Tab-separated table of C-alpha atoms and ligand atoms in Angstrom:
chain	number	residue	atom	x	y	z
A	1	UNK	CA	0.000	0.000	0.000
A	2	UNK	CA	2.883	2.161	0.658
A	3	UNK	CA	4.434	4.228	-2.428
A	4	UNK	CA	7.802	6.401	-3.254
A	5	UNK	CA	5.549	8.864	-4.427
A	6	UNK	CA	7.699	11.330	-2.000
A	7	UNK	CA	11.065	9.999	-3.145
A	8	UNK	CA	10.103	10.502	-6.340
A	9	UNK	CA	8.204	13.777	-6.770
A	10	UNK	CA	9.694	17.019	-6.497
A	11	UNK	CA	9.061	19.560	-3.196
A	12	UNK	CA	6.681	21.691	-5.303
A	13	UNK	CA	4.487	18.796	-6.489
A	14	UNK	CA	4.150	17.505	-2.710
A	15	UNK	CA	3.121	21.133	-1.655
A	16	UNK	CA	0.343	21.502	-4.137
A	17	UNK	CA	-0.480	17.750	-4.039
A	18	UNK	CA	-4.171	17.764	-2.628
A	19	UNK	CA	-5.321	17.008	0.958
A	20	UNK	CA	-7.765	13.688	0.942
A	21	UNK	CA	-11.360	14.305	3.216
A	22	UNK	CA	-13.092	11.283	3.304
A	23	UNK	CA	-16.629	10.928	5.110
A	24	UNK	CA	-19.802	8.098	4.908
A	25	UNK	CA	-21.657	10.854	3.358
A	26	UNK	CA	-22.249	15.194	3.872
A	27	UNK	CA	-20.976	14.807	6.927
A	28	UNK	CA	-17.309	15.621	5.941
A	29	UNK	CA	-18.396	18.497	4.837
A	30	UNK	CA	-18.411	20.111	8.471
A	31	UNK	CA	-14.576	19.435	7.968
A	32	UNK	CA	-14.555	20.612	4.868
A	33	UNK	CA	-16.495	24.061	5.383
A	34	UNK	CA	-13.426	24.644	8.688
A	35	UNK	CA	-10.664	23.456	6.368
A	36	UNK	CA	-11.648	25.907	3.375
A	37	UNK	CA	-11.647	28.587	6.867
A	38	UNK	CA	-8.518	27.171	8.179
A	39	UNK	CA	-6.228	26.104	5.380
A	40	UNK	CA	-7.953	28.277	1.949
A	41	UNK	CA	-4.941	27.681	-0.007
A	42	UNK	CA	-5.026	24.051	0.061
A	43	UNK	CA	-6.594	21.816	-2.810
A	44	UNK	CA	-8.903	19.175	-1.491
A	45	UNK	CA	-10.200	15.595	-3.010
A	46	UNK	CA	-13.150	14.767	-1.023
A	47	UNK	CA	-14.747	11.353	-0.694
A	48	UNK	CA	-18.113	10.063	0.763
A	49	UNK	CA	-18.673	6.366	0.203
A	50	UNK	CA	-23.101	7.144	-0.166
A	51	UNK	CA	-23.175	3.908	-1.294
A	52	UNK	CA	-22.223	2.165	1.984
A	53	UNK	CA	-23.476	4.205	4.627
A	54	UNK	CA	-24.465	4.497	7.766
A	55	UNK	CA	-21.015	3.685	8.357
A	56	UNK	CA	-22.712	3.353	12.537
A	57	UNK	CA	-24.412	0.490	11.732
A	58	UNK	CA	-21.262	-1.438	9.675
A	59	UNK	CA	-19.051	-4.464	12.079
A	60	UNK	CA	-15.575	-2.963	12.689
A	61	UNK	CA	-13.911	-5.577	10.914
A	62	UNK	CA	-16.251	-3.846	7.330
A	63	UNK	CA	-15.376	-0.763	8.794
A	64	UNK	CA	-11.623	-0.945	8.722
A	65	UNK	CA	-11.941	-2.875	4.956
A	66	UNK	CA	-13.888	0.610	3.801
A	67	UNK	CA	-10.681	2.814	4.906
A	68	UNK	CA	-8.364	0.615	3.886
A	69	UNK	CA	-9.642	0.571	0.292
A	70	UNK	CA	-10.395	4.490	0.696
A	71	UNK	CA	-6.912	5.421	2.053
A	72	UNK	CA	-5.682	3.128	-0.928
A	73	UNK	CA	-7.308	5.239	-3.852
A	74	UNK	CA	-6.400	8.147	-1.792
A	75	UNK	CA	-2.809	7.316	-1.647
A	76	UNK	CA	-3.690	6.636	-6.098
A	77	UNK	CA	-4.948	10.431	-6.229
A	78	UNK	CA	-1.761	11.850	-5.527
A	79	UNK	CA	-2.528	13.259	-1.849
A	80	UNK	CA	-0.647	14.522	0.382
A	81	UNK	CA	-2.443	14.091	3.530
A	82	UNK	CA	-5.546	12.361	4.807
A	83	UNK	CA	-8.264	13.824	7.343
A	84	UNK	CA	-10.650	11.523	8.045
A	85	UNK	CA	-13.817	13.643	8.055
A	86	UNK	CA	-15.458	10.636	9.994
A	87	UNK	CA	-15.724	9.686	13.717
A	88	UNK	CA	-16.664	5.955	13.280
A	89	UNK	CA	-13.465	5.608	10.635
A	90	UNK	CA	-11.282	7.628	13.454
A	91	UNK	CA	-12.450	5.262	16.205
A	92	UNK	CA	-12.310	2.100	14.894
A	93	UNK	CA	-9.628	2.013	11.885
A	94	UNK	CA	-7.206	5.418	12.675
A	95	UNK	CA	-4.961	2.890	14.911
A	96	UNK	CA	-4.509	-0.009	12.668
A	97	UNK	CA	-4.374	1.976	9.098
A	98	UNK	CA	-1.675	4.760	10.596
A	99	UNK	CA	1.238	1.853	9.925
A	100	UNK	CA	-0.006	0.945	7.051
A	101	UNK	CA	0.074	4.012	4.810
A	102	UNK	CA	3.125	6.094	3.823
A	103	UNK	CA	1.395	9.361	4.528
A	104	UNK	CA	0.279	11.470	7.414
A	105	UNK	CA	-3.678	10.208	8.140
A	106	UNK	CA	-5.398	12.630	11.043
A	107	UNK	CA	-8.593	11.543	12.458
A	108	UNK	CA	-11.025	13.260	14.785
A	109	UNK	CA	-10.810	11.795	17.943
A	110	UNK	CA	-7.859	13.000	19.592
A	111	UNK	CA	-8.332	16.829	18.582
A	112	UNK	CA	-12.097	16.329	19.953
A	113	UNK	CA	-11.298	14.985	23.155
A	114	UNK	CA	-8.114	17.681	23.838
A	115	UNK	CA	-10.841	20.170	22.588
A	116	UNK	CA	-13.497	19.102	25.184
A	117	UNK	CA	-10.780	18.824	27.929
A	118	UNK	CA	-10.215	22.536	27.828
A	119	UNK	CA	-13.986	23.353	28.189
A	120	UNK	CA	-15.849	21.243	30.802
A	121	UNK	CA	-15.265	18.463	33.148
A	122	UNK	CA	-18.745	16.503	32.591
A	123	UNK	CA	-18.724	15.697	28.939
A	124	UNK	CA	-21.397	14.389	26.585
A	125	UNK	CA	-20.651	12.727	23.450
A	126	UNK	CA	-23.556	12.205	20.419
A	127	UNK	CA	-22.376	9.448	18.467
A	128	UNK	CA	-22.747	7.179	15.784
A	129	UNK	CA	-23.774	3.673	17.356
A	130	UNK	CA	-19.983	2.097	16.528
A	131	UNK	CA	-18.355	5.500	17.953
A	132	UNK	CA	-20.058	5.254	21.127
A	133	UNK	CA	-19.837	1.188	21.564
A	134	UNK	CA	-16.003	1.900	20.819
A	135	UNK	CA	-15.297	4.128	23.756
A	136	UNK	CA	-13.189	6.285	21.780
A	137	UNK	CA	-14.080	9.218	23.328
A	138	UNK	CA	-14.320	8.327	26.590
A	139	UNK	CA	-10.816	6.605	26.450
A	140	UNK	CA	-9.574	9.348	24.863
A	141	UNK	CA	-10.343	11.632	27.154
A	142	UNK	CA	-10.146	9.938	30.524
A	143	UNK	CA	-6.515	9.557	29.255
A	144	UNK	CA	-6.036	13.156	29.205
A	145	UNK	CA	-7.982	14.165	32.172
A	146	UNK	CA	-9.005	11.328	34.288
A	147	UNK	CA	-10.774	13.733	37.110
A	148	UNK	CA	-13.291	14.542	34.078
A	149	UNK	CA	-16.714	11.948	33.572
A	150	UNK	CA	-17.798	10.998	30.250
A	151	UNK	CA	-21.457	9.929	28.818
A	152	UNK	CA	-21.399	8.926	25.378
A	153	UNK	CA	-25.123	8.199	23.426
A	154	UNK	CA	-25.471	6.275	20.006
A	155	UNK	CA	-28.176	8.158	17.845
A	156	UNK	CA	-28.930	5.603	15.615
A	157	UNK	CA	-31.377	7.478	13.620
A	158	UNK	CA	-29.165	10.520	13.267
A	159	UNK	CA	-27.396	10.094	9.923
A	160	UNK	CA	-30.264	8.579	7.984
A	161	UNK	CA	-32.671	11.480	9.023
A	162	UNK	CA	-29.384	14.308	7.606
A	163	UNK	CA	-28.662	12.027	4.108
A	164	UNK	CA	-32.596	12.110	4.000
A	165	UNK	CA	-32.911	15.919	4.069
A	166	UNK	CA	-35.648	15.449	6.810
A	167	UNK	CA	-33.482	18.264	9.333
A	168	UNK	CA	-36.705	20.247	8.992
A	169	UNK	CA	-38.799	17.357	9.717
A	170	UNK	CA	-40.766	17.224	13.447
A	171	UNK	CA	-39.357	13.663	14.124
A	172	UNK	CA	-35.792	14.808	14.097
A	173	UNK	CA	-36.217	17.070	17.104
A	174	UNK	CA	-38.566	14.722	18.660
A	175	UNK	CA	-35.594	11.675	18.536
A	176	UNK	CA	-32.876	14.759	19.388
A	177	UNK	CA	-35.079	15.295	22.749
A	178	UNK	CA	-34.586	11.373	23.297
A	179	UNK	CA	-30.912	10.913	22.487
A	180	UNK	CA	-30.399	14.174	24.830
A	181	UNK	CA	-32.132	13.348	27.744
A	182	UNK	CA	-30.115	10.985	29.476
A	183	UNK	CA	-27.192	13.723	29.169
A	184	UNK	CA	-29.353	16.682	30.388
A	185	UNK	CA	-30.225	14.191	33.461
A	186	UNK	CA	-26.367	14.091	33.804
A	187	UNK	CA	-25.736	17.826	33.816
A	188	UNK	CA	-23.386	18.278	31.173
A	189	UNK	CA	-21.586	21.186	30.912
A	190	UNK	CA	-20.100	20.221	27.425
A	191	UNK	CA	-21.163	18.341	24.744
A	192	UNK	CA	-18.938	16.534	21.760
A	193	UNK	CA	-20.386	16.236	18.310
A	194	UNK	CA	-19.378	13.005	17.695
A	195	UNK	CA	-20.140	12.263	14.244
A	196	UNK	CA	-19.170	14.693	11.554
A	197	UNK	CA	-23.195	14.947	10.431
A	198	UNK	CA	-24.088	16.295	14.005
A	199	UNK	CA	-23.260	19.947	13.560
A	200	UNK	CA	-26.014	20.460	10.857
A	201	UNK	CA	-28.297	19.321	13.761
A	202	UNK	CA	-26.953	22.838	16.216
A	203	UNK	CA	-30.377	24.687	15.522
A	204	UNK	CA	-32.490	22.274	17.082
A	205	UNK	CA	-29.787	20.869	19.492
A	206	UNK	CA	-28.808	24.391	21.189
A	207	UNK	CA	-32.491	25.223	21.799
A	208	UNK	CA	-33.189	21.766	23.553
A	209	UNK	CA	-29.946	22.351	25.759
A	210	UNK	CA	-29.392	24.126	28.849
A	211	UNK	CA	-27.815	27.570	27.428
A	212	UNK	CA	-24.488	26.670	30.001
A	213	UNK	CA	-23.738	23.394	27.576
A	214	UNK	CA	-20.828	24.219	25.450
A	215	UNK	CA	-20.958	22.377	22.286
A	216	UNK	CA	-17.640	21.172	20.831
A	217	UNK	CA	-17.204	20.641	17.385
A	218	UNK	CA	-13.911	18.662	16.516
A	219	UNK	CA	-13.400	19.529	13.026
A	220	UNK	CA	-11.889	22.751	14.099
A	221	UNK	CA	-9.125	20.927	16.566
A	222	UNK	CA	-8.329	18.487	13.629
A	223	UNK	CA	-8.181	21.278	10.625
A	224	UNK	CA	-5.688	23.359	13.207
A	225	UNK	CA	-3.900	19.901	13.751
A	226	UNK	CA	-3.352	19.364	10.096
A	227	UNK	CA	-2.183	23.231	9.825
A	228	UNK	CA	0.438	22.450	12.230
A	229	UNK	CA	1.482	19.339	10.619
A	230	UNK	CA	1.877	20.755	7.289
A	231	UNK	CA	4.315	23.541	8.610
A	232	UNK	CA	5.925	20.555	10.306
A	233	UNK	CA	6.616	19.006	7.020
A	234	UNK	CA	6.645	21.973	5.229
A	235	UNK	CA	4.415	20.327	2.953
A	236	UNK	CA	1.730	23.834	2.943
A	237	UNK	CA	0.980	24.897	-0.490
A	238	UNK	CA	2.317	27.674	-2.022
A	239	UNK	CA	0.034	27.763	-5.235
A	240	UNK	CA	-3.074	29.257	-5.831
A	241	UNK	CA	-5.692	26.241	-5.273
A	242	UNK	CA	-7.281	23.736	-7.569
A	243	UNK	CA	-10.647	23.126	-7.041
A	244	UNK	CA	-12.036	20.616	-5.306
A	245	UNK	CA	-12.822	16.947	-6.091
A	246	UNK	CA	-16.023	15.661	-4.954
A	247	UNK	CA	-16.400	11.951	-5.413
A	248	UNK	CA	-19.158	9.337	-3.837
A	249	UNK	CA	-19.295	6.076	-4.500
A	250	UNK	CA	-23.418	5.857	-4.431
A	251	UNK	CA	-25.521	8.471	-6.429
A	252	UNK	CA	-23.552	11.628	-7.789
A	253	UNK	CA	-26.473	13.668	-8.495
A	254	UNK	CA	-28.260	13.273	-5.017
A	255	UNK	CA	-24.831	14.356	-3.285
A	256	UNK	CA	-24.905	16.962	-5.154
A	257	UNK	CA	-28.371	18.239	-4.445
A	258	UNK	CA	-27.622	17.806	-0.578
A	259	UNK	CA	-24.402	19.577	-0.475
A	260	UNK	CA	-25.205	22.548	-2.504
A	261	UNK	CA	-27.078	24.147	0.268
A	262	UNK	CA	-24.262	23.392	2.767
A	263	UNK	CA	-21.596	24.280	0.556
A	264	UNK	CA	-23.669	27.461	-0.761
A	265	UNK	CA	-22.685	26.676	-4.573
A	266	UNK	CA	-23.679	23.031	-6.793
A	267	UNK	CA	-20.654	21.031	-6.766
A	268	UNK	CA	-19.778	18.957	-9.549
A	269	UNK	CA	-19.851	15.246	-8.815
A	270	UNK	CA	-17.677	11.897	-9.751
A	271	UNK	CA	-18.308	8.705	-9.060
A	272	UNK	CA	-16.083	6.176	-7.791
A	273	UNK	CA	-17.008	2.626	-7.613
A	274	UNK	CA	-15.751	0.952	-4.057
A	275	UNK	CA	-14.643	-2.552	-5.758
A	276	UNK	CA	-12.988	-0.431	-8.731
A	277	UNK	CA	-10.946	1.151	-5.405
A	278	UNK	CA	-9.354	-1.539	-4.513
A	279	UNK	CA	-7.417	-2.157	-7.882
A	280	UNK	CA	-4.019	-1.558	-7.327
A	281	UNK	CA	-2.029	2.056	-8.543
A	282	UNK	CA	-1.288	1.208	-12.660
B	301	LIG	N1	-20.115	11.136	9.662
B	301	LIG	C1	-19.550	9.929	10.147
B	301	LIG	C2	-19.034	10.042	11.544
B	301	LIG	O1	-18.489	11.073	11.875
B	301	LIG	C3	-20.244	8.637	9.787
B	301	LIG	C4	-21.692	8.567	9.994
B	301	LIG	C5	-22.321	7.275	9.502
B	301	LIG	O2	-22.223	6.981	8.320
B	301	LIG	O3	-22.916	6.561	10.330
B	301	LIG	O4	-19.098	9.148	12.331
């Protein structure tokens, strides 16, 4: 899987080689929208596998298959870097795919957990159902701060009810009240979006919240993380931007429907088909 693609290109290529965002579905596109804040010179390939999701409701073992074959046509694109836009990929894959790749792969878990750290001591965490079976977050952050507590929640229904457009839709803030209750019972003062779908839910989260909850979004900890590993390498680019990719692996056209009002423009779509992903680099 690993490539002299370093060795062999020169320092100017590498600079304005793209970044690689990869996400189930829109949901990257929380990362996306802080990395195009953060980082507005860099190029960007992004990836949602639509045909395959909920990624929450996958085994880990499918899980860790889906990012290896991502990571692998990533690594075929050219990029420079990885961000996994994606909790459930961070929590159960980031560990085991990190030695298998020759280039720098960031996921969300860490940067969310340091991020949380520094604002509360009772934490909530809204999760996909494998992100809060996993423990990531809790692990993560007892590690840092073991005087903190930590209540994590699956929300099953979460992602389908985003990829279906139904945000709008009665039901959502009916099964938000649910998934939140247990949490409010705790008295949070902070609570971690967990899955990179969550933050289109803030308008009817904050209102069912008390106003003293701090909500923590981790794609801006893991954008500044990739900033500062970029300098490290000195791998930033220099060049205007291209712009960016957007592939899916399920329908082009509904992705782009969806996105266009969180990305505030249409995007043009590819599509990429998971089992042609695999095939190794030509
Ligand atoms: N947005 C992803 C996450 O952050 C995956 C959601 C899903 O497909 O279940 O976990």
């Amino acid at each position: 899987m690993s490539g002299d693609r370093f060795a062999r290109s020169s320092r100017t290529d590498q600079n304005a080689a793209p970044i690689g965002l990869f996400d189930s579905g829109l949901g990257g596109l929380t990362v996306l929208r802080e990395l195009y804040r953060q980082l507005p010179y860099e190029s960007v390939i992004y990836f949602g596998d639509t045909a395959r999701l909920p990624y929450g409701d996958r085994t880990p073992a499918q899980i860790l298959q889906y990012v290896r074959e991502i990571l692998a046509w990533m690594e075929q694109q050219g990029t420079k870097m990885v961000i996994m836009a994606c909790n459930t990929s961070s929590a159960l894959a980031l560990e085991t795919v990190r030695s298998e790749f020759d280039l720098p792969i960031l996921g969300l878990i860490l940067p969310g957990a340091r991020a949380a750290v520094q604002q509360g001591r009772r934490i909530g965490v809204i999760a996909t159902p494998a992100t809060a079976a996993s423990h990531a977050y809790s692990q993560a952050i007892l590690e840092i701060d073991a005087t903190t507590q930590v209540w994590e929640v699956g929300c099953p229904e979460f992602v389908p009810l985003i990829e279906c457009d139904r945000l709008h839709d009665p039901y959502t803030t009916a099964i938000a009240q649910v998934y939140l209750e247990p949490l409010i019972q705790q008295q949070i003062d902070t609570l971690i979006y967990g899955c990179t779908h969550y933050p289109y839910l803030a308008p009817i989260l904050r209102p069912l919240l008390p106003s003293s909850v701090k909500l923590v979004d981790p794609a801006v900890s893991v954008v500044a993380a990739a900033a500062q590993e970029l300098d490290l390498l000195a791998l930033k680019n220099l060049r205007p931007p291209a712009p960016t990719r957007f592939c899916v692996s399920g329908s082009p056209r509904t992705f782009s429907q969806l996105a266009t009002s969180w990305l505030g423009c249409t995007p043009t779509v590819e599509q990429v088909i998971p089992a042609q992903m695999a095939q190794p680099a030509t």
